[in-house]
Coordinates of C-alpha atoms in Angstrom, one line a residue:
M1 CA 0.0 0.0 0.0
P2 CA 1.3 3.5 -0.7
F3 CA 1.7 6.1 2.1
S4 CA -1.5 8.0 2.8
L5 CA -2.8 10.3 5.5
G6 CA -5.5 9.2 7.9
P7 CA -9.0 10.8 7.7
R8 CA -8.5 13.0 10.7
A9 CA -5.2 14.3 9.3
I10 CA -6.9 15.1 5.9
S11 CA -9.8 16.9 7.5
T12 CA -7.4 19.0 9.6
G13 CA -5.7 20.2 6.5
Y14 CA -2.4 18.2 6.4
R15 CA -0.7 17.3 3.2
L16 CA 1.8 14.6 2.3
A17 CA 5.1 14.3 0.4
A18 CA 6.2 10.6 0.2
F19 CA 9.5 9.4 -1.1
D20 CA 10.8 6.0 -2.2
Q21 CA 14.2 7.0 -0.7
I22 CA 15.6 10.2 0.7
G23 CA 18.6 11.4 2.6
S24 CA 16.7 12.9 5.5
T25 CA 13.1 13.8 5.9
N26 CA 14.0 16.5 8.4
A27 CA 16.5 18.1 6.0
E28 CA 13.9 18.0 3.2
A29 CA 11.3 19.7 5.4
L30 CA 13.7 22.5 6.5
E31 CA 14.7 23.0 2.8
R32 CA 11.1 23.3 1.8
A33 CA 10.5 25.8 4.6
R34 CA 13.4 28.0 3.5
A35 CA 11.9 27.9 0.0
G36 CA 8.5 29.2 1.2
E37 CA 6.6 26.0 2.2
R38 CA 4.4 26.8 5.2
G39 CA 2.7 23.4 5.8
P40 CA 1.4 21.7 7.6
I41 CA 2.9 18.9 5.6
W42 CA 4.4 15.4 6.3
F43 CA 7.5 14.1 4.6
V44 CA 7.8 10.3 4.8
T45 CA 9.9 7.4 3.4
T46 CA 10.7 3.8 4.1
E47 CA 14.4 4.3 3.4
Q48 CA 16.5 7.1 4.8
T49 CA 20.1 7.2 3.9
A50 CA 21.5 10.3 5.8
G51 CA 19.2 10.9 8.7
R52 CA 20.4 12.1 12.1
G53 CA 19.3 12.1 15.7
R54 CA 20.2 14.3 18.7
R55 CA 23.8 15.5 18.9
Q56 CA 24.2 14.8 15.1
R57 CA 24.2 11.1 15.7
P58 CA 23.4 9.2 12.5
W59 CA 19.9 7.8 12.2
I60 CA 19.8 5.4 9.2
A61 CA 16.4 3.9 8.3
P62 CA 16.9 0.8 6.2
R63 CA 14.1 0.0 3.7
G64 CA 11.0 -1.0 5.6
N65 CA 11.5 1.3 8.6
L66 CA 9.6 4.5 9.0
A67 CA 11.3 7.9 8.7
S68 CA 8.7 10.7 9.0
S69 CA 8.8 14.5 9.6
I70 CA 6.1 17.0 10.0
L71 CA 6.6 20.7 9.1
E72 CA 4.5 23.3 10.9
V73 CA 5.0 27.0 10.7
M74 CA 3.7 28.9 13.7
D75 CA 3.8 32.1 15.8
V76 CA 5.4 30.7 19.0
A77 CA 8.7 31.2 20.8
P78 CA 11.4 28.5 20.4
S79 CA 11.0 27.5 24.1
V80 CA 7.3 26.8 23.5
A81 CA 7.9 25.0 20.2
A82 CA 10.3 22.7 22.1
T83 CA 7.4 21.2 24.1
L84 CA 5.8 20.0 20.8
G85 CA 8.2 17.0 21.1
F86 CA 6.1 15.6 23.9
A87 CA 3.0 15.7 21.8
A88 CA 5.0 13.8 19.2
G89 CA 5.9 11.1 21.7
L90 CA 2.2 10.7 22.7
S91 CA 1.1 10.5 19.1
L92 CA 3.5 7.7 18.3
E93 CA 2.7 5.8 21.5
A94 CA -1.0 6.1 20.8
A95 CA -0.6 4.8 17.3
L96 CA 1.6 1.9 18.4
R97 CA -0.7 1.0 21.2
R98 CA -3.7 0.8 18.9
L99 CA -2.0 -1.1 16.2
S100 CA -0.3 -3.6 18.5
M101 CA -3.6 -4.7 20.1
E102 CA -4.4 -7.0 17.1
A103 CA -0.9 -8.5 17.3
A104 CA -1.4 -9.1 21.1
L105 CA -4.7 -10.9 20.4
R106 CA -2.9 -13.2 18.0
S107 CA 0.2 -13.9 20.1
G108 CA -1.3 -13.7 23.6
Q109 CA 1.6 -11.5 24.5
G110 CA 1.1 -7.7 24.8
T111 CA 3.8 -5.1 24.4
S112 CA 4.0 -2.1 26.7
F113 CA 5.2 1.2 25.3
F114 CA 6.8 4.0 27.3
L115 CA 8.0 7.5 26.7
K116 CA 11.6 8.2 27.7
W117 CA 12.6 11.8 28.4
P118 CA 13.3 13.8 26.3
N119 CA 12.7 12.1 22.9
D120 CA 12.5 8.3 22.8
V121 CA 9.7 5.8 22.6
L122 CA 10.5 2.5 24.3
A123 CA 9.1 -1.0 24.0
G124 CA 9.7 -2.4 27.4
Q125 CA 13.3 -1.2 28.1
H126 CA 14.4 -1.1 24.5
K127 CA 14.4 1.9 22.2
L128 CA 11.9 1.6 19.4
A129 CA 11.7 5.2 18.1
G130 CA 13.5 8.5 18.3
I131 CA 12.2 12.1 17.9
L132 CA 14.2 15.1 16.7
L133 CA 12.8 18.6 16.8
E134 CA 14.4 21.4 14.8
A135 CA 13.3 25.0 14.3
E136 CA 14.3 27.9 12.2
S137 CA 13.0 31.5 11.9
V138 CA 11.2 32.3 8.6
P139 CA 9.9 35.6 7.3
A140 CA 7.1 37.5 9.1
G141 CA 8.5 36.6 12.5
Q142 CA 7.3 33.0 12.3
L143 CA 9.0 29.8 13.3
A144 CA 9.3 26.7 11.0
V145 CA 9.2 23.7 13.3
V146 CA 10.1 20.3 12.1
V147 CA 9.4 17.2 14.2
G148 CA 11.2 14.1 12.9
I149 CA 9.9 10.7 14.1
G150 CA 12.0 7.6 13.2
T151 CA 10.6 4.2 14.1
N152 CA 12.2 0.8 13.9
V153 CA 9.6 -1.2 12.0
V154 CA 11.6 -4.1 10.4
A155 CA 15.1 -3.6 11.8
A156 CA 16.9 -1.9 14.7
P157 CA 20.5 -0.5 15.0
V158 CA 23.1 -2.3 17.1
S159 CA 25.6 -0.9 19.6
T160 CA 23.4 2.0 20.6
P161 CA 23.6 3.7 24.1
T162 CA 20.1 2.4 24.8
P163 CA 19.5 -1.2 23.4
A164 CA 17.2 -0.9 20.5
T165 CA 14.4 -3.2 19.1
S166 CA 12.0 -3.2 16.2
L167 CA 8.3 -4.0 15.8
A168 CA 9.3 -7.1 13.8
A169 CA 11.5 -8.3 16.6
L170 CA 8.6 -7.9 19.0
G171 CA 6.3 -10.0 16.8
I172 CA 4.2 -7.0 15.7
K173 CA 3.7 -7.4 11.9
L174 CA 3.1 -3.9 10.6
S175 CA 4.3 -2.0 7.5
A176 CA 5.7 1.5 7.7
E177 CA 2.7 2.7 5.6
E178 CA 0.2 1.2 8.1
L179 CA 2.0 2.8 11.0
F180 CA 2.2 6.2 9.3
L181 CA -1.6 6.2 8.6
A182 CA -2.3 5.8 12.3
L183 CA 0.4 8.2 13.3
S184 CA -0.9 11.0 11.1
D185 CA -4.3 10.8 12.7
A186 CA -2.8 10.6 16.2
W187 CA -0.6 13.6 15.5
A188 CA -3.6 15.7 14.4
E189 CA -5.3 14.8 17.7
F190 CA -2.4 15.6 20.0
R191 CA -1.2 18.6 18.0
G192 CA -4.7 20.0 18.5
I193 CA -4.5 19.4 22.3
W194 CA -1.1 21.1 22.4
D195 CA -2.6 24.1 20.7
H196 CA 0.5 26.3 20.2
G197 CA 1.6 25.4 23.8
R198 CA -1.6 26.5 25.4
G199 CA -2.6 22.9 26.1
F200 CA 0.8 21.8 27.3
A201 CA -0.6 21.1 30.8
D202 CA -2.8 18.4 29.4
I203 CA 0.1 17.1 27.2
R204 CA 2.4 17.0 30.2
K205 CA -0.1 15.1 32.3
A206 CA -0.7 12.5 29.6
W207 CA 3.1 12.2 29.0
L208 CA 3.8 11.6 32.7
D209 CA 1.2 8.8 32.7
R210 CA 3.3 7.0 30.1
A211 CA 6.8 8.1 31.3
A212 CA 9.6 5.5 31.7
G213 CA 11.5 5.6 34.9
L214 CA 9.3 8.0 36.8
G215 CA 10.1 7.9 40.5
E216 CA 13.2 5.8 39.8
A217 CA 17.0 6.4 40.1
V218 CA 18.3 8.2 37.1
A219 CA 21.7 9.5 35.9
I220 CA 21.9 12.1 33.2
K221 CA 25.1 12.8 31.2
S222 CA 25.3 16.4 30.2
G223 CA 28.6 17.3 28.6
Q224 CA 31.3 16.1 30.9
S225 CA 29.1 16.1 34.0
I226 CA 26.8 13.5 35.4
I227 CA 23.7 14.4 37.4
E228 CA 22.3 11.7 39.7
G229 CA 19.0 11.5 41.6
V230 CA 15.4 10.4 41.2
F231 CA 13.3 11.3 38.2
D232 CA 10.7 13.4 40.0
T233 CA 8.6 14.9 37.1
I234 CA 8.8 17.2 34.1
D235 CA 8.0 20.9 34.7
E236 CA 5.9 23.3 32.8
Q237 CA 8.7 23.9 30.3
G238 CA 9.4 20.2 29.7
C239 CA 12.6 20.1 31.8
M240 CA 13.3 16.9 33.7
I241 CA 13.2 17.5 37.4
V242 CA 15.7 15.4 39.3
R243 CA 15.5 15.1 43.1
T244 CA 19.1 14.8 44.3
S245 CA 20.3 12.9 47.4
A246 CA 20.5 16.3 49.2
G247 CA 16.8 16.8 48.6
N248 CA 17.3 19.5 45.9
R249 CA 15.0 19.5 42.8
M250 CA 17.3 20.2 39.8
P251 CA 15.9 21.0 36.4
V252 CA 17.7 19.4 33.5
T253 CA 17.2 20.8 30.0
A254 CA 19.2 18.3 27.9
G255 CA 21.3 15.2 28.3
D256 CA 21.5 11.5 27.8
V257 CA 19.4 9.7 30.3
Y258 CA 20.2 6.3 31.9
F259 CA 18.0 4.7 34.5
G260 CA 20.0 3.5 37.5
S261 CA 23.2 4.8 39.1
A262 CA 26.1 6.7 37.5
A263 CA 27.7 3.4 36.9
S264 CA 25.2 2.8 34.1
V265 CA 26.4 6.0 32.4
R266 CA 30.1 5.1 32.6
A267 CA 29.3 1.6 31.1
N268 CA 28.2 3.3 27.9

């Protein structure tokens, strides 16, 4: 089946640009925004050859995986746009949960999906998908926001900081096209709830309900420093709040997250 948008996405005004192969859906979206595209429009492919994740790490999608990016141009501050990544995580988790129910009925074994701060979707304790949000200013004072969502449908990378898995390895038989159809509708729903940041309180609550490691020991590697404590919550700006052994509540804006002690960081 070809890539197509779900009915909710279509009725909300989304468009679609699908590719047989592309270097990076995020890069394509940003190039289109610089050329005047104002969206909202999805860019999707089942084979990505030059994708990237956070900190410029490569994110290669072999044929059969899903590389997708949504371009939205809006009047929001960059700090507000950053919280859209949480809506993206909820969108993918909702799509996966709905589609995996049929596989669970066949196999008798369900799969639990969780959201790992700031930008991963986990199946159990393994990384299934990554989210990369990028933004650039465009004329008229607006912000072009691109949210890239890469999902391991048929294959997963090896030797990653967080062990990775794929839907196929989990026994969930889906195509990238089927997953995207559900994702596009889920995005329309959660993007609407987010509502230019005005609905982030609802997004935050729903995200925390699905958060991996909440209330557990956590170690965050940020640059050369390691922050240790307990994952307490995320705040109204989307920062991770870590409660240290001294009882301080420390906001963390970015970093690589490892559940467990600092030893788990040094092992990677």
